[in-house]
Amino acid sequence: MENFEPTIIAFVCNWCTYTAADLAGTSRKKYPENVRLIKVMCTGMVDPKYVLKAFLQGADAVLVSGCHPGDCHYINGNYKARRRIKLLHNVLGNFGIDRKRLRLTWIGASDGIEFAETINTMVREIKVEGPLHTDLKQVI
Amino acid sequence: MNSIYKIEKSTHLGSVRTFLKAFLKTEKDRSLLIPVRSPHNNTVMPTLVTDPDLLDQADPFSPAFPLNSAKLVSKLTRKGSGEPMAAFLRPCELRAFVELVKIKQATWDNLIIISSDCAGAFSNSVFREKAANEKEAFTQTFLDKRLGSNLTDTMDDSIATACTICTRPFPENADITVGLFYPGGKGISLKGTSEKGAKILAAMSLEPAAPEENEKEKSALIASRKTREKEVFQEVATQTGNLPDLANYLSDCINCYNCRVACPVCFCKECVFNTDVVDYEPFQYQGWARARGGLKMPTDTLFFHITRMIHMGLSCVGCGQCSNACPNDIPLAELFKLVGEKAQKGFSYTSGTDVNEAPPLSVFMENEFKDVTGLS
């Protein structure tokens, strides 16, 4: 358990959080390699199935991150995402996937430092939580 | 609008049939969708009736519940046919219908919904086994036992689990509400609970009745149902608290998707589980098997069930047809109702209550659910 390295899947929006991740890189801000970024055009297009599939395929945590309220490139995609994540919290919470494992954050394009800190915090927390045992034979 | 009428014959079925015949004669142009007994064997199936004489075989109180008729009413009203109709629905079927109206899969125009207090139902297999010989007489035996015990007699656990934990057995927004808890005798009470319904009843020259005084019995029943529901939910929660446990709970699942077909609020014409999304290439299975040393097949069982919870949980009306449809007797109804009610609570939403209330995922607000975001 001491050497547990969590896998975190992050769905980040093209306009804000992905740009922030880029900025973190160009600013030489280090963050753990546990995170796998998946660029989407908007958090509003993150189907709950994507999140669920990530967990069932072995992710220990999932991050969905996009523009601050009011800043969405598509006007209101992030509000829709917020309702979907709320629903996912309510459903997945029944099966041992608590809110620490599914995060929704707003990280703007200029927040490179905040992006690096978010990943740092999540990795630290999930290391404490331990692995989510889903890499069973039953589950795909 | 609040006038109450009564009809009293020697059996409950006699009373309701008298009413339905008079209804169809008054409303000449209407057809009526109602459970009707087959003249050949012991099946009770929803039937679209136009000839009042056929209502001698109508049996809306039988514990037979082969399918949730909300789907049928959706089929009949989805596109306006211009033909007026009526439907006799159980309270849970009515709730499912309300959900379907919200997502534009059905309309309430030109439609009168009649619904009655519900004494519960059997699963299909239990009904075939227990009610085979007595045919129609069984309905009265059933009602006598159930109504005589304020719905606590489960007839040796024959009542479907979904019905034993149903906390909404009284119709909430029908046009005409049929009361079975009519004090004494085998009569029914009739109440016009919408403007349309009240108008029709007023035109039918029925015998007026005094308001029923059964609120105490009703609230005692709901209280005991809630206690039972809590016990059942607690048991399900301990059996499904994490993903491996949930996989065990669903381990008999063969991905037949009968639960999805039977579900009245699973309405998609093309379910994602029938598409290329889960139509993997042969080499993919080999890869997964190699990576894990073995692969349970068919795959995607958890993916299917949890996705269904996400898709229909907010509309789940707790009718129990998922359990009824499962060929391997997986107790799905209590699991889906537990998860569904929790999801609904999160949005302060109750399924099947009000046709004008928007489904939670169809709307959003600027300032809401601030606690969902962030790292704390």
Short mmCIF file of C-alpha atoms in Angstrom, two decimals:
data_model
loop_
_atom_site.label_atom_id
_atom_site.label_comp_id
_atom_site.label_asym_id
_atom_site.label_seq_id
_atom_site.Cartn_x
_atom_site.Cartn_y
_atom_site.Cartn_z
CA MET A 1 0.00 0.00 0.00
CA GLU A 2 2.91 2.34 0.71
CA ASN A 3 3.88 2.31 -2.94
CA PHE A 4 0.35 2.85 -4.13
CA GLU A 5 0.30 5.23 -7.08
CA PRO A 6 -3.27 6.20 -7.90
CA THR A 7 -4.54 6.59 -11.44
CA ILE A 8 -6.52 9.76 -11.95
CA ILE A 9 -8.44 10.46 -15.12
CA ALA A 10 -9.07 14.16 -15.69
CA PHE A 11 -11.59 15.44 -18.23
CA VAL A 12 -10.50 19.02 -18.85
CA CYS A 13 -12.12 21.58 -21.06
CA ASN A 14 -10.29 22.96 -24.07
CA TRP A 15 -10.79 26.60 -23.19
CA CYS A 16 -9.91 26.83 -19.51
CA THR A 17 -8.44 23.91 -17.60
CA TYR A 18 -6.51 22.42 -20.51
CA THR A 19 -4.99 25.82 -21.16
CA ALA A 20 -4.22 26.05 -17.45
CA ALA A 21 -2.46 22.68 -17.62
CA ASP A 22 -0.48 23.97 -20.58
CA LEU A 23 0.43 27.06 -18.63
CA ALA A 24 1.53 24.95 -15.67
CA GLY A 25 3.85 23.14 -18.06
CA THR A 26 5.34 26.21 -19.68
CA SER A 27 5.76 27.78 -16.23
CA ARG A 28 7.69 24.69 -15.10
CA LYS A 29 5.15 23.97 -12.33
CA LYS A 30 5.53 20.33 -11.39
CA TYR A 31 2.57 18.06 -10.74
CA PRO A 32 2.45 14.27 -10.30
CA GLU A 33 2.32 12.02 -13.34
CA ASN A 34 -0.60 10.06 -11.81
CA VAL A 35 -3.03 12.14 -13.79
CA ARG A 36 -4.08 11.34 -17.36
CA LEU A 37 -5.59 14.35 -19.07
CA ILE A 38 -8.38 13.91 -21.57
CA LYS A 39 -9.14 17.11 -23.43
CA VAL A 40 -12.82 17.72 -24.16
CA MET A 41 -14.32 20.78 -25.79
CA CYS A 42 -16.47 21.54 -22.74
CA THR A 43 -17.29 19.95 -19.38
CA GLY A 44 -20.87 20.00 -20.64
CA MET A 45 -19.97 17.16 -23.02
CA VAL A 46 -18.66 14.86 -20.29
CA ASP A 47 -21.24 12.10 -20.43
CA PRO A 48 -21.73 10.38 -17.04
CA LYS A 49 -20.83 7.18 -18.87
CA TYR A 50 -17.28 8.49 -19.44
CA VAL A 51 -16.84 8.94 -15.70
CA LEU A 52 -18.39 5.59 -14.88
CA LYS A 53 -16.33 3.77 -17.49
CA ALA A 54 -13.15 5.36 -16.12
CA PHE A 55 -13.91 4.02 -12.64
CA LEU A 56 -14.87 0.58 -13.91
CA GLN A 57 -11.71 0.37 -16.02
CA GLY A 58 -9.49 0.98 -13.02
CA ALA A 59 -9.29 4.71 -12.31
CA ASP A 60 -8.95 5.49 -8.60
CA ALA A 61 -10.32 8.99 -9.04
CA VAL A 62 -11.82 11.18 -11.73
CA LEU A 63 -11.51 14.94 -12.11
CA VAL A 64 -13.81 16.99 -14.29
CA SER A 65 -12.60 20.54 -14.65
CA GLY A 66 -13.70 23.50 -16.72
CA CYS A 67 -14.34 27.22 -16.84
CA HIS A 68 -15.63 29.27 -13.95
CA PRO A 69 -19.40 29.92 -13.86
CA GLY A 70 -20.18 32.65 -16.37
CA ASP A 71 -16.95 32.01 -18.33
CA CYS A 72 -18.07 28.96 -20.31
CA HIS A 73 -17.12 29.23 -23.97
CA TYR A 74 -20.49 27.65 -24.78
CA ILE A 75 -22.33 29.88 -22.31
CA ASN A 76 -23.72 27.24 -19.93
CA GLY A 77 -22.01 23.86 -20.47
CA ASN A 78 -20.42 23.97 -17.02
CA TYR A 79 -23.81 24.43 -15.32
CA LYS A 80 -25.05 21.27 -17.03
CA ALA A 81 -21.88 19.47 -15.97
CA ARG A 82 -22.50 20.53 -12.37
CA ARG A 83 -25.93 18.87 -12.34
CA ARG A 84 -24.53 15.70 -13.89
CA ILE A 85 -21.72 15.48 -11.35
CA LYS A 86 -24.26 16.08 -8.58
CA LEU A 87 -26.25 13.11 -9.92
CA LEU A 88 -23.10 10.98 -10.18
CA HIS A 89 -22.21 11.80 -6.56
CA ASN A 90 -25.67 10.68 -5.47
CA VAL A 91 -25.56 7.44 -7.46
CA LEU A 92 -21.92 6.39 -7.09
CA GLY A 93 -21.91 7.28 -3.39
CA ASN A 94 -24.05 4.17 -2.83
CA PHE A 95 -21.27 1.96 -4.15
CA GLY A 96 -18.29 3.25 -2.22
CA ILE A 97 -17.16 5.88 -4.71
CA ASP A 98 -17.29 8.95 -2.52
CA ARG A 99 -16.89 12.59 -3.44
CA LYS A 100 -13.14 12.56 -2.88
CA ARG A 101 -12.85 10.24 -5.85
CA LEU A 102 -15.00 12.35 -8.15
CA ARG A 103 -14.15 16.03 -8.21
CA LEU A 104 -15.50 18.93 -10.22
CA THR A 105 -13.39 22.09 -10.22
CA TRP A 106 -13.38 25.39 -12.04
CA ILE A 107 -9.86 26.29 -13.15
CA GLY A 108 -9.50 29.25 -15.52
CA ALA A 109 -6.99 29.49 -18.38
CA SER A 110 -4.62 31.68 -16.35
CA ASP A 111 -4.69 29.44 -13.24
CA GLY A 112 -1.68 27.22 -14.06
CA ILE A 113 -0.56 27.24 -10.44
CA GLU A 114 -4.02 26.31 -9.20
CA PHE A 115 -4.14 23.42 -11.67
CA ALA A 116 -0.85 21.98 -10.37
CA GLU A 117 -2.04 22.40 -6.79
CA THR A 118 -5.36 20.69 -7.53
CA ILE A 119 -3.62 17.63 -8.94
CA ASN A 120 -1.18 17.60 -6.02
CA THR A 121 -4.03 17.70 -3.51
CA MET A 122 -6.03 15.00 -5.29
CA VAL A 123 -3.09 12.61 -5.53
CA ARG A 124 -2.30 13.17 -1.85
CA GLU A 125 -5.90 12.50 -0.84
CA ILE A 126 -6.35 9.40 -2.99
CA LYS A 127 -3.09 7.94 -1.65
CA VAL A 128 -4.71 8.14 1.79
CA GLU A 129 -8.01 6.71 0.50
CA GLY A 130 -6.28 3.76 -1.12
CA PRO A 131 -7.05 1.98 -4.38
CA LEU A 132 -10.57 1.48 -5.66
CA HIS A 133 -10.72 -2.25 -6.26
CA THR A 134 -12.38 -2.36 -9.60
CA ASP A 135 -9.85 -4.19 -11.67
CA LEU A 136 -11.80 -7.37 -11.01
CA LYS A 137 -12.55 -9.98 -13.59
CA GLN A 138 -16.25 -9.18 -13.33
CA VAL A 139 -15.97 -5.60 -14.32
CA ILE A 140 -15.24 -3.94 -17.62
CA MET B 1 -65.11 19.54 -8.03
CA ASN B 2 -65.03 17.82 -4.67
CA SER B 3 -68.28 15.88 -5.02
CA ILE B 4 -68.02 12.26 -3.97
CA TYR B 5 -70.17 9.46 -5.33
CA LYS B 6 -70.53 5.79 -4.52
CA ILE B 7 -71.54 2.56 -6.14
CA GLU B 8 -72.28 -0.45 -4.00
CA LYS B 9 -72.80 -3.94 -5.43
CA SER B 10 -72.14 -7.39 -4.02
CA THR B 11 -68.46 -7.46 -5.10
CA HIS B 12 -65.82 -4.80 -5.71
CA LEU B 13 -65.56 -5.94 -9.31
CA GLY B 14 -69.33 -5.65 -9.68
CA SER B 15 -69.19 -2.10 -8.36
CA VAL B 16 -66.35 -0.97 -10.59
CA ARG B 17 -67.77 -2.67 -13.68
CA THR B 18 -71.10 -0.91 -13.14
CA PHE B 19 -69.25 2.37 -13.02
CA LEU B 20 -67.05 1.65 -16.04
CA LYS B 21 -70.00 0.60 -18.19
CA ALA B 22 -71.89 3.74 -17.28
CA PHE B 23 -68.70 5.73 -17.95
CA LEU B 24 -68.25 4.27 -21.42
CA LYS B 25 -71.95 4.78 -22.22
CA THR B 26 -71.82 8.42 -21.12
CA GLU B 27 -68.52 9.04 -22.91
CA LYS B 28 -69.56 7.28 -26.12
CA ASP B 29 -66.57 8.35 -28.19
CA ARG B 30 -63.95 7.21 -25.73
CA SER B 31 -62.04 3.97 -25.74
CA LEU B 32 -60.86 2.64 -22.39
CA LEU B 33 -57.55 0.91 -21.70
CA ILE B 34 -58.12 -1.43 -18.78
CA PRO B 35 -56.95 -4.87 -17.57
CA VAL B 36 -59.34 -7.45 -19.02
CA ARG B 37 -59.56 -11.19 -18.23
CA SER B 38 -58.97 -13.58 -21.07
CA PRO B 39 -62.05 -15.78 -21.61
CA HIS B 40 -59.74 -18.74 -22.25
CA ASN B 41 -57.31 -18.81 -19.36
CA ASN B 42 -56.17 -16.98 -16.26
CA THR B 43 -54.40 -14.03 -17.85
CA VAL B 44 -55.30 -10.41 -17.26
CA MET B 45 -53.96 -8.06 -19.92
CA PRO B 46 -54.50 -4.37 -20.63
CA THR B 47 -57.09 -4.11 -23.39
CA LEU B 48 -58.34 -1.12 -25.34
CA VAL B 49 -62.09 -1.50 -24.94
CA THR B 50 -64.77 0.22 -27.04
CA ASP B 51 -67.73 -2.14 -26.43
CA PRO B 52 -69.16 -1.62 -22.90
CA ASP B 53 -70.25 -5.29 -22.77
CA LEU B 54 -66.62 -6.38 -22.78
CA LEU B 55 -66.26 -4.64 -19.42
CA ASP B 56 -67.94 -7.68 -17.82
CA GLN B 57 -64.46 -9.19 -18.06
CA ALA B 58 -62.63 -6.07 -16.83
CA ASP B 59 -60.55 -6.78 -13.73
CA PRO B 60 -58.57 -3.74 -12.62
CA PHE B 61 -58.23 -5.03 -9.02
CA SER B 62 -56.61 -8.38 -9.81
CA PRO B 63 -53.10 -8.79 -8.36
CA ALA B 64 -51.92 -9.53 -11.89
CA PHE B 65 -49.41 -6.87 -12.97
CA PRO B 66 -47.84 -8.23 -16.15
CA LEU B 67 -46.46 -4.88 -17.29
CA ASN B 68 -46.51 -1.19 -16.49
CA SER B 69 -49.29 0.23 -18.69
CA ALA B 70 -47.77 3.73 -18.73
CA LYS B 71 -45.73 2.53 -21.71
CA LEU B 72 -48.91 1.49 -23.49
CA VAL B 73 -50.60 4.82 -22.83
CA SER B 74 -47.47 6.46 -24.22
CA LYS B 75 -47.83 4.35 -27.37
CA LEU B 76 -51.49 5.42 -27.64
CA THR B 77 -51.05 9.12 -26.99
CA ARG B 78 -47.51 9.96 -28.09
CA LYS B 79 -48.85 11.44 -31.28
CA GLY B 80 -52.31 12.95 -31.02
CA SER B 81 -54.75 10.57 -32.69
CA GLY B 82 -57.64 12.97 -32.27
CA GLU B 83 -59.55 10.10 -30.67
CA PRO B 84 -60.59 10.62 -27.05
CA MET B 85 -59.61 7.81 -24.73
CA ALA B 86 -59.42 6.84 -21.09
CA ALA B 87 -57.08 4.59 -19.14
CA PHE B 88 -57.45 2.78 -15.83
CA LEU B 89 -54.03 2.84 -14.17
CA ARG B 90 -52.45 1.78 -10.90
CA PRO B 91 -50.96 4.69 -8.92
CA CYS B 92 -47.41 3.67 -9.92
CA GLU B 93 -48.44 3.43 -13.56
CA LEU B 94 -49.90 6.91 -13.27
CA ARG B 95 -46.65 8.23 -11.78
CA ALA B 96 -44.69 6.67 -14.65
CA PHE B 97 -47.14 8.25 -17.09
CA VAL B 98 -46.55 11.68 -15.51
CA GLU B 99 -42.80 11.18 -16.02
CA LEU B 100 -43.38 10.23 -19.67
CA VAL B 101 -45.52 13.32 -20.25
CA LYS B 102 -42.67 15.47 -18.92
CA ILE B 103 -40.22 14.02 -21.41
CA LYS B 104 -42.74 14.39 -24.21
CA GLN B 105 -43.33 10.68 -24.72
CA ALA B 106 -47.04 10.96 -23.98
CA THR B 107 -49.78 13.58 -23.81
CA TRP B 108 -52.67 14.09 -21.44
CA ASP B 109 -54.85 15.85 -24.05
CA ASN B 110 -58.06 14.00 -24.88
CA LEU B 111 -57.26 11.51 -22.15
CA ILE B 112 -59.06 10.72 -18.90
CA ILE B 113 -57.06 8.80 -16.33
CA ILE B 114 -58.97 6.73 -13.83
CA SER B 115 -56.90 5.37 -10.97
CA SER B 116 -57.79 3.50 -7.81
CA ASP B 117 -56.33 2.82 -4.40
CA CYS B 118 -53.89 -0.03 -4.97
CA ALA B 119 -53.95 -3.23 -2.95
CA GLY B 120 -50.63 -4.35 -4.45
CA ALA B 121 -49.72 -7.04 -6.94
CA PHE B 122 -48.00 -10.41 -7.36
CA SER B 123 -45.05 -11.14 -9.59
CA ASN B 124 -46.02 -12.90 -12.82
CA SER B 125 -44.80 -16.28 -11.61
CA VAL B 126 -46.53 -16.03 -8.23
CA PHE B 127 -49.75 -14.94 -9.91
CA ARG B 128 -49.69 -17.90 -12.29
CA GLU B 129 -49.10 -20.25 -9.39
CA LYS B 130 -51.53 -18.84 -6.80
CA ALA B 131 -54.41 -17.55 -8.86
CA ALA B 132 -54.60 -20.30 -11.46
CA ASN B 133 -57.74 -22.12 -10.36
CA GLU B 134 -60.06 -19.53 -8.93
CA LYS B 135 -59.85 -17.13 -11.86
CA GLU B 136 -62.06 -14.10 -11.27
CA ALA B 137 -63.13 -15.17 -7.76
CA PHE B 138 -59.49 -14.85 -6.71
CA THR B 139 -59.66 -11.09 -7.12
CA GLN B 140 -62.35 -10.86 -4.43
CA THR B 141 -60.47 -13.27 -2.12
CA PHE B 142 -57.40 -11.09 -2.63
CA LEU B 143 -59.25 -7.83 -1.92
CA ASP B 144 -61.02 -9.28 1.14
CA LYS B 145 -57.71 -10.34 2.66
CA ARG B 146 -55.85 -7.16 1.75
CA LEU B 147 -58.51 -4.59 2.55
CA GLY B 148 -59.61 -6.53 5.62
CA SER B 149 -56.12 -6.18 7.10
CA ASN B 150 -55.47 -2.57 6.00
CA LEU B 151 -53.06 -4.06 3.42
CA THR B 152 -50.86 -5.76 6.05
CA ASP B 153 -51.75 -9.38 5.16
CA THR B 154 -49.08 -10.27 2.60
CA MET B 155 -50.84 -13.56 1.71
CA ASP B 156 -47.84 -15.72 2.67
CA ASP B 157 -45.36 -13.25 1.18
CA SER B 158 -47.03 -13.40 -2.22
CA ILE B 159 -47.08 -9.63 -2.61
CA ALA B 160 -44.19 -8.34 -4.71
CA THR B 161 -41.46 -6.63 -2.67
CA ALA B 162 -41.92 -3.40 -4.63
CA CYS B 163 -45.55 -3.34 -3.45
CA THR B 164 -44.72 -4.10 0.18
CA ILE B 165 -42.41 -1.07 0.26
CA CYS B 166 -44.68 1.18 -1.82
CA THR B 167 -45.36 4.35 0.13
CA ARG B 168 -47.65 5.88 -2.49
CA PRO B 169 -50.51 3.37 -2.99
CA PHE B 170 -53.15 6.10 -3.37
CA PRO B 171 -53.57 7.92 -6.69
CA GLU B 172 -52.23 11.46 -6.62
CA ASN B 173 -53.26 13.19 -9.82
CA ALA B 174 -55.82 11.10 -11.68
CA ASP B 175 -58.83 12.68 -13.38
CA ILE B 176 -61.15 10.25 -11.59
CA THR B 177 -60.05 8.63 -8.34
CA VAL B 178 -61.63 5.35 -7.34
CA GLY B 179 -61.61 4.71 -3.60
CA LEU B 180 -61.43 1.10 -2.47
CA PHE B 181 -61.21 2.01 1.18
CA TYR B 182 -64.89 2.78 1.14
CA PRO B 183 -66.09 2.12 4.66
CA GLY B 184 -67.94 -1.16 4.84
CA GLY B 185 -69.35 -3.31 2.04
CA LYS B 186 -67.87 -3.99 -1.36
CA GLY B 187 -68.54 -0.61 -2.80
CA ILE B 188 -66.27 1.95 -4.37
CA SER B 189 -66.19 5.69 -3.98
CA LEU B 190 -65.67 8.01 -6.95
CA LYS B 191 -64.14 11.42 -6.89
CA GLY B 192 -63.51 13.80 -9.75
CA THR B 193 -59.97 14.95 -8.98
CA SER B 194 -59.54 17.17 -12.03
CA GLU B 195 -61.90 19.54 -13.74
CA LYS B 196 -62.38 17.14 -16.66
CA GLY B 197 -63.02 14.20 -14.36
CA ALA B 198 -65.47 16.05 -12.12
CA LYS B 199 -67.47 17.16 -15.15
CA ILE B 200 -67.82 13.61 -16.43
CA LEU B 201 -68.89 12.26 -13.04
CA ALA B 202 -71.42 15.05 -12.62
CA ALA B 203 -72.98 14.09 -15.96
CA MET B 204 -73.33 10.45 -14.96
CA SER B 205 -76.20 10.72 -12.41
CA LEU B 206 -74.39 8.78 -9.69
CA GLU B 207 -75.42 8.36 -6.07
CA PRO B 208 -73.72 10.98 -3.90
CA ALA B 209 -71.78 9.88 -0.84
CA ALA B 210 -70.38 11.42 2.31
CA PRO B 211 -66.64 12.13 2.40
CA GLU B 212 -64.62 9.14 3.56
CA GLU B 213 -63.13 9.24 6.98
CA ASN B 214 -60.15 6.99 6.62
CA GLU B 215 -57.22 9.36 6.93
CA LYS B 216 -56.10 7.59 10.11
CA GLU B 217 -55.99 4.17 8.45
CA LYS B 218 -54.23 5.63 5.44
CA SER B 219 -51.52 7.35 7.43
CA ALA B 220 -51.02 4.23 9.59
CA LEU B 221 -50.54 2.23 6.41
CA ILE B 222 -48.04 4.70 4.96
CA ALA B 223 -46.11 4.75 8.25
CA SER B 224 -45.80 0.97 8.34
CA ARG B 225 -44.79 0.90 4.66
CA LYS B 226 -42.07 3.47 5.36
CA THR B 227 -40.71 1.35 8.21
CA ARG B 228 -40.66 -1.71 5.95
CA GLU B 229 -39.04 0.28 3.14
CA LYS B 230 -36.30 1.44 5.50
CA GLU B 231 -35.55 -2.14 6.56
CA VAL B 232 -35.40 -3.36 2.97
CA PHE B 233 -33.22 -0.39 1.92
CA GLN B 234 -30.84 -1.00 4.80
CA GLU B 235 -30.42 -4.61 3.76
CA VAL B 236 -29.79 -3.69 0.13
CA ALA B 237 -27.33 -0.98 1.16
CA THR B 238 -25.25 -3.43 3.22
CA GLN B 239 -25.21 -5.87 0.28
CA THR B 240 -24.12 -3.29 -2.29
CA GLY B 241 -21.84 -0.88 -0.41
CA ASN B 242 -18.91 -1.17 -2.82
CA LEU B 243 -18.35 -2.19 -6.43
CA PRO B 244 -17.30 -5.83 -5.80
CA ASP B 245 -20.37 -6.29 -3.56
CA LEU B 246 -22.60 -4.72 -6.19
CA ALA B 247 -21.08 -7.09 -8.75
CA ASN B 248 -21.99 -10.00 -6.46
CA TYR B 249 -25.54 -8.69 -6.04
CA LEU B 250 -25.89 -8.60 -9.82
CA SER B 251 -23.85 -11.72 -10.49
CA ASP B 252 -26.77 -13.67 -11.98
CA CYS B 253 -27.26 -10.99 -14.63
CA ILE B 254 -27.00 -12.36 -18.17
CA ASN B 255 -27.32 -8.95 -19.90
CA CYS B 256 -30.72 -9.84 -21.36
CA TYR B 257 -31.85 -6.25 -20.70
CA ASN B 258 -35.38 -7.39 -19.79
CA CYS B 259 -35.33 -4.93 -16.87
CA ARG B 260 -34.75 -2.11 -19.32
CA VAL B 261 -37.57 -3.27 -21.59
CA ALA B 262 -39.96 -3.60 -18.64
CA CYS B 263 -39.01 -0.23 -17.15
CA PRO B 264 -41.73 2.30 -17.92
CA VAL B 265 -39.40 5.29 -17.73
CA CYS B 266 -36.56 3.81 -19.82
CA PHE B 267 -37.87 5.37 -22.99
CA CYS B 268 -34.94 5.78 -25.43
CA LYS B 269 -35.78 4.47 -28.88
CA GLU B 270 -32.20 3.36 -29.27
CA CYS B 271 -30.54 2.46 -26.00
CA VAL B 272 -26.80 3.10 -25.90
CA PHE B 273 -26.34 -0.55 -24.92
CA ASN B 274 -27.65 -1.59 -28.34
CA THR B 275 -25.13 0.57 -30.15
CA ASP B 276 -21.52 0.34 -31.25
CA VAL B 277 -20.43 1.80 -27.91
CA VAL B 278 -20.47 -1.68 -26.40
CA ASP B 279 -19.96 -3.62 -29.62
CA TYR B 280 -16.30 -4.43 -29.08
CA GLU B 281 -13.88 -6.01 -31.50
CA PRO B 282 -12.95 -9.64 -30.76
CA PHE B 283 -9.31 -8.68 -30.10
CA GLN B 284 -10.41 -6.32 -27.33
CA TYR B 285 -11.89 -9.15 -25.28
CA GLN B 286 -8.70 -11.14 -25.75
CA GLY B 287 -6.70 -8.16 -24.54
CA TRP B 288 -8.78 -7.69 -21.41
CA ALA B 289 -8.65 -11.38 -20.63
CA ARG B 290 -4.89 -11.36 -20.98
CA ALA B 291 -4.49 -8.24 -18.84
CA ARG B 292 -6.59 -9.69 -15.99
CA GLY B 293 -6.01 -13.40 -16.38
CA GLY B 294 -9.72 -13.88 -16.97
CA LEU B 295 -12.76 -11.98 -18.04
CA LYS B 296 -16.34 -12.54 -16.88
CA MET B 297 -18.64 -12.68 -19.85
CA PRO B 298 -20.94 -11.20 -20.88
CA THR B 299 -19.08 -8.02 -19.95
CA ASP B 300 -20.42 -4.59 -18.96
CA THR B 301 -22.92 -5.82 -16.37
CA LEU B 302 -22.09 -3.11 -13.83
CA PHE B 303 -21.66 -0.55 -16.58
CA PHE B 304 -25.17 -1.33 -17.79
CA HIS B 305 -26.91 -1.26 -14.43
CA ILE B 306 -25.21 1.85 -13.06
CA THR B 307 -25.77 3.67 -16.36
CA ARG B 308 -29.43 2.76 -16.11
CA MET B 309 -29.53 4.18 -12.58
CA ILE B 310 -28.05 7.41 -13.88
CA HIS B 311 -30.47 7.52 -16.83
CA MET B 312 -33.76 6.60 -15.15
CA GLY B 313 -33.08 6.88 -11.39
CA LEU B 314 -34.46 10.39 -11.23
CA SER B 315 -37.70 9.14 -12.79
CA CYS B 316 -37.94 5.81 -10.95
CA VAL B 317 -41.50 5.36 -9.64
CA GLY B 318 -40.82 2.11 -7.78
CA CYS B 319 -43.29 -0.03 -9.75
CA GLY B 320 -41.09 -3.13 -9.47
CA GLN B 321 -41.42 -4.28 -13.05
CA CYS B 322 -37.61 -4.65 -13.31
CA SER B 323 -37.71 -7.41 -10.68
CA ASN B 324 -40.77 -8.91 -12.33
CA ALA B 325 -39.01 -9.09 -15.69
CA CYS B 326 -35.71 -10.56 -14.46
CA PRO B 327 -35.41 -14.20 -15.58
CA ASN B 328 -32.91 -14.87 -12.79
CA ASP B 329 -34.86 -13.26 -9.95
CA ILE B 330 -32.32 -10.54 -9.13
CA PRO B 331 -34.01 -8.21 -6.60
CA LEU B 332 -33.58 -5.12 -8.77
CA ALA B 333 -36.63 -3.10 -7.68
CA GLU B 334 -35.36 -2.33 -4.18
CA LEU B 335 -31.87 -1.48 -5.46
CA PHE B 336 -33.13 0.89 -8.16
CA LYS B 337 -35.68 2.46 -5.84
CA LEU B 338 -33.05 3.02 -3.15
CA VAL B 339 -30.62 4.66 -5.57
CA GLY B 340 -33.39 6.50 -7.41
CA GLU B 341 -34.88 8.02 -4.29
CA LYS B 342 -31.46 9.17 -3.08
CA ALA B 343 -30.79 10.79 -6.45
CA GLN B 344 -34.20 12.46 -6.43
CA LYS B 345 -33.67 13.74 -2.90
CA GLY B 346 -30.45 15.43 -4.02
CA PHE B 347 -32.49 17.54 -6.44
CA SER B 348 -35.51 17.92 -4.10
CA TYR B 349 -37.48 16.12 -6.77
CA THR B 350 -40.16 13.46 -6.44
CA SER B 351 -40.96 11.47 -9.55
CA GLY B 352 -44.50 11.37 -10.89
CA THR B 353 -45.82 14.25 -8.81
CA ASP B 354 -46.47 17.14 -11.13
CA VAL B 355 -46.45 17.27 -14.95
CA ASN B 356 -45.26 20.87 -14.81
CA GLU B 357 -42.17 20.12 -12.74
CA ALA B 358 -39.10 19.89 -14.99
CA PRO B 359 -36.92 16.75 -14.78
CA PRO B 360 -33.73 17.75 -12.88
CA LEU B 361 -31.30 17.20 -15.75
CA SER B 362 -33.36 19.26 -18.20
CA VAL B 363 -32.78 22.53 -16.37
CA PHE B 364 -29.99 24.36 -14.51
CA MET B 365 -29.51 27.49 -12.50
CA GLU B 366 -26.62 29.89 -12.16
CA ASN B 367 -26.37 29.79 -8.40
CA GLU B 368 -26.93 26.26 -7.16
CA PHE B 369 -25.13 23.20 -5.80
CA LYS B 370 -22.02 25.19 -4.90
CA ASP B 371 -20.99 22.30 -2.65
CA VAL B 372 -20.53 20.02 -5.68
CA THR B 373 -17.46 21.91 -6.89
CA GLY B 374 -14.04 22.36 -5.35
CA LEU B 375 -11.76 20.14 -3.33
CA SER B 376 -13.31 20.36 0.11
#
